[in-house]
Tab-separated table of C-alpha atoms in Angstrom:
chain	number	residue	atom	x	y	z
A	1	UNK	CA	-0.083	-0.038	0.073
A	2	UNK	CA	2.846	2.472	0.905
A	3	UNK	CA	4.469	1.828	-2.458
A	4	UNK	CA	1.254	2.654	-4.426
A	5	UNK	CA	0.975	6.030	-2.490
A	6	UNK	CA	4.373	6.911	-3.205
A	7	UNK	CA	4.030	5.989	-6.946
A	8	UNK	CA	0.843	8.035	-7.001
A	9	UNK	CA	2.611	11.033	-5.446
A	10	UNK	CA	5.472	10.758	-7.870
A	11	UNK	CA	3.149	10.464	-10.725
A	12	UNK	CA	1.287	13.491	-9.589
A	13	UNK	CA	4.426	15.427	-9.087
A	14	UNK	CA	5.601	14.485	-12.639
A	15	UNK	CA	2.215	15.452	-14.182
A	16	UNK	CA	2.524	18.908	-12.337
A	17	UNK	CA	6.039	19.476	-13.542
A	18	UNK	CA	5.184	18.598	-17.200
A	19	UNK	CA	2.202	21.210	-17.021
A	20	UNK	CA	4.518	23.855	-15.485
A	21	UNK	CA	6.835	23.224	-18.060
A	22	UNK	CA	4.335	23.284	-20.931
A	23	UNK	CA	2.838	26.460	-19.547
A	24	UNK	CA	6.188	28.192	-19.265
A	25	UNK	CA	6.921	27.106	-22.998
A	26	UNK	CA	3.580	28.489	-24.010
A	27	UNK	CA	4.302	31.824	-22.392
A	28	UNK	CA	7.571	31.924	-23.794
A	29	UNK	CA	6.195	31.320	-27.294
A	30	UNK	CA	3.411	34.074	-26.711
A	31	UNK	CA	6.073	36.453	-25.469
A	32	UNK	CA	8.030	35.870	-28.731
A	33	UNK	CA	5.088	36.320	-30.880
A	34	UNK	CA	4.014	39.609	-29.133
A	35	UNK	CA	7.628	40.886	-29.532
A	36	UNK	CA	7.609	40.285	-33.064
A	37	UNK	CA	4.136	41.797	-33.751
A	38	UNK	CA	5.049	45.000	-31.526
A	39	UNK	CA	8.196	45.359	-33.480
A	40	UNK	CA	6.614	45.014	-36.811
A	41	UNK	CA	3.837	47.448	-35.674
A	42	UNK	CA	6.073	50.171	-34.387
A	43	UNK	CA	8.252	49.952	-37.353
A	44	UNK	CA	5.418	50.281	-39.876
A	45	UNK	CA	3.882	53.192	-37.690
A	46	UNK	CA	7.348	54.920	-37.775
A	47	UNK	CA	7.586	54.388	-41.539
A	48	UNK	CA	4.154	55.749	-42.127
A	49	UNK	CA	4.746	58.672	-39.901
A	50	UNK	CA	8.041	59.752	-41.510
A	51	UNK	CA	6.755	59.194	-45.137
A	52	UNK	CA	3.585	61.331	-44.425
A	53	UNK	CA	5.418	63.803	-42.287
A	54	UNK	CA	2.950	63.291	-39.465
A	55	UNK	CA	3.766	65.617	-36.448
A	56	UNK	CA	0.741	65.372	-34.194
A	57	UNK	CA	-0.242	61.892	-32.877
A	58	UNK	CA	-3.687	61.172	-31.734
A	59	UNK	CA	-3.830	60.445	-28.032
A	60	UNK	CA	-5.088	56.939	-28.314
A	61	UNK	CA	-2.420	56.121	-31.110
A	62	UNK	CA	0.154	57.483	-28.914
A	63	UNK	CA	-0.790	55.262	-25.991
A	64	UNK	CA	-0.836	52.205	-28.270
A	65	UNK	CA	2.762	53.050	-29.579
A	66	UNK	CA	4.062	53.774	-26.183
A	67	UNK	CA	2.607	50.634	-24.837
A	68	UNK	CA	4.326	48.627	-27.426
A	69	UNK	CA	7.502	50.518	-27.079
A	70	UNK	CA	7.512	50.204	-23.373
A	71	UNK	CA	6.719	46.371	-23.708
A	72	UNK	CA	9.740	45.962	-26.239
A	73	UNK	CA	12.137	47.886	-23.965
A	74	UNK	CA	11.441	45.544	-21.027
A	75	UNK	CA	10.850	42.365	-22.905
A	76	UNK	CA	12.565	42.840	-26.432
A	77	UNK	CA	15.955	41.388	-27.650
A	78	UNK	CA	19.111	43.094	-28.896
A	79	UNK	CA	17.462	43.724	-32.360
A	80	UNK	CA	14.758	45.742	-30.859
A	81	UNK	CA	17.017	48.292	-29.017
A	82	UNK	CA	17.752	50.475	-32.021
A	83	UNK	CA	14.042	50.698	-33.035
A	84	UNK	CA	12.967	51.412	-29.466
A	85	UNK	CA	15.478	54.099	-29.054
A	86	UNK	CA	14.586	55.665	-32.366
A	87	UNK	CA	10.975	55.868	-31.494
A	88	UNK	CA	11.513	57.323	-28.005
A	89	UNK	CA	13.503	60.019	-29.800
A	90	UNK	CA	10.664	60.494	-32.389
A	91	UNK	CA	8.155	61.294	-29.661
A	92	UNK	CA	8.247	64.528	-27.946
A	93	UNK	CA	9.116	64.613	-24.184
A	94	UNK	CA	5.536	65.543	-23.099
A	95	UNK	CA	4.271	62.441	-25.124
A	96	UNK	CA	6.416	60.259	-22.944
A	97	UNK	CA	5.026	61.545	-19.597
A	98	UNK	CA	3.061	59.250	-17.250
A	99	UNK	CA	-0.284	60.867	-18.391
A	100	UNK	CA	0.105	59.385	-21.901
A	101	UNK	CA	0.577	55.853	-20.546
A	102	UNK	CA	-2.235	53.686	-19.434
A	103	UNK	CA	-3.665	53.370	-15.943
A	104	UNK	CA	-6.443	51.579	-14.464
A	105	UNK	CA	-9.787	52.910	-15.536
A	106	UNK	CA	-11.287	51.964	-12.280
A	107	UNK	CA	-8.828	53.680	-9.712
A	108	UNK	CA	-6.282	55.319	-12.014
A	109	UNK	CA	-3.718	53.179	-10.441
A	110	UNK	CA	-0.505	52.011	-12.241
A	111	UNK	CA	-0.020	48.388	-13.408
A	112	UNK	CA	1.985	46.211	-11.277
A	113	UNK	CA	1.595	42.935	-13.203
A	114	UNK	CA	1.473	42.629	-16.743
A	115	UNK	CA	1.819	39.735	-19.324
A	116	UNK	CA	0.987	39.282	-22.943
A	117	UNK	CA	-2.694	38.563	-22.172
A	118	UNK	CA	-3.440	40.501	-18.934
A	119	UNK	CA	-2.732	43.560	-16.823
A	120	UNK	CA	-3.298	43.772	-13.175
A	121	UNK	CA	-3.278	47.146	-11.399
A	122	UNK	CA	-1.737	47.927	-7.972
A	123	UNK	CA	-5.189	47.619	-6.535
A	124	UNK	CA	-5.900	44.279	-8.065
A	125	UNK	CA	-8.274	45.246	-10.900
A	126	UNK	CA	-7.484	42.859	-13.871
A	127	UNK	CA	-8.128	43.587	-17.616
A	128	UNK	CA	-7.386	41.738	-20.666
A	129	UNK	CA	-4.531	43.092	-22.815
A	130	UNK	CA	-5.598	43.531	-26.562
A	131	UNK	CA	-3.726	41.005	-28.667
A	132	UNK	CA	-3.390	43.457	-31.525
A	133	UNK	CA	-2.503	46.690	-29.759
A	134	UNK	CA	-1.018	45.602	-26.283
A	135	UNK	CA	-3.685	48.131	-24.896
A	136	UNK	CA	-5.990	47.514	-22.194
A	137	UNK	CA	-9.378	45.823	-23.257
A	138	UNK	CA	-11.807	48.305	-21.822
A	139	UNK	CA	-14.744	47.605	-24.319
A	140	UNK	CA	-17.249	45.434	-22.550
A	141	UNK	CA	-17.444	42.910	-24.065
A	142	UNK	CA	-14.181	42.833	-25.774
A	143	UNK	CA	-13.514	40.670	-28.848
A	144	UNK	CA	-11.989	37.236	-28.332
A	145	UNK	CA	-10.217	34.960	-30.595
A	146	UNK	CA	-12.244	32.117	-31.970
A	147	UNK	CA	-9.383	29.627	-31.288
A	148	UNK	CA	-7.322	30.852	-28.337
A	149	UNK	CA	-9.539	33.200	-26.413
A	150	UNK	CA	-7.196	35.898	-26.669
A	151	UNK	CA	-8.731	39.312	-25.879
A	152	UNK	CA	-8.858	42.237	-28.477
A	153	UNK	CA	-10.414	45.587	-28.411
A	154	UNK	CA	-13.356	46.552	-30.758
A	155	UNK	CA	-13.095	48.658	-34.037
A	156	UNK	CA	-15.046	51.982	-33.500
A	157	UNK	CA	-15.814	54.659	-36.020
A	158	UNK	CA	-13.283	56.887	-34.373
A	159	UNK	CA	-10.584	54.691	-35.765
A	160	UNK	CA	-11.688	55.222	-39.361
A	161	UNK	CA	-8.725	56.351	-41.324
A	162	UNK	CA	-6.112	55.845	-38.615
A	163	UNK	CA	-3.295	53.631	-38.126
A	164	UNK	CA	-5.299	51.751	-35.496
A	165	UNK	CA	-8.008	51.007	-38.092
A	166	UNK	CA	-5.525	48.847	-40.085
A	167	UNK	CA	-4.164	47.262	-36.811
A	168	UNK	CA	-7.527	46.341	-35.408
A	169	UNK	CA	-8.654	44.499	-38.566
A	170	UNK	CA	-5.852	42.010	-38.299
A	171	UNK	CA	-6.333	38.373	-37.029
A	172	UNK	CA	-5.119	37.107	-33.500
A	173	UNK	CA	-1.494	37.775	-33.107
A	174	UNK	CA	-1.038	34.306	-31.274
A	175	UNK	CA	-2.849	31.877	-33.734
A	176	UNK	CA	-4.003	33.935	-36.813
A	177	UNK	CA	-7.561	33.335	-35.603
A	178	UNK	CA	-10.694	35.297	-36.243
A	179	UNK	CA	-11.477	37.910	-33.580
A	180	UNK	CA	-15.234	37.644	-32.722
């Protein structure tokens, strides 16, 4: 009887370790996908801005770009450093202030815990992170990927003709699934 209990505990521990390893691997792949997506988006945004001579940036667009650049500065690799530096230089000093960055819509607190799909503020309020823009999903209900349930913000009429319109029409960053 004692042997079977030890075997059960070992099997249970082995299963837990495999699940943790798989979860870590999935998180690592999701992070790489977000890094590649964010880098591609900010590079396209910068090209568009330079080619069209855009000086003023809409607040919502600025927040999205800053969120992506901040993410890349914290989670990116060596190849992202030049792009991140160039975009920080492109943006005016006042556009880099805390007022331009996202805060909790419920308590205005800063975000203490962030991963590729979720953001938690210092007071424990949790929000999905848009798989296309990395911004908070504040639309209720937000869109979800048909396959992997990744959250995404809705497309609004205010996005027409903007950089965000193109971005919000894309499929899921993680699995290329349709966003519903």
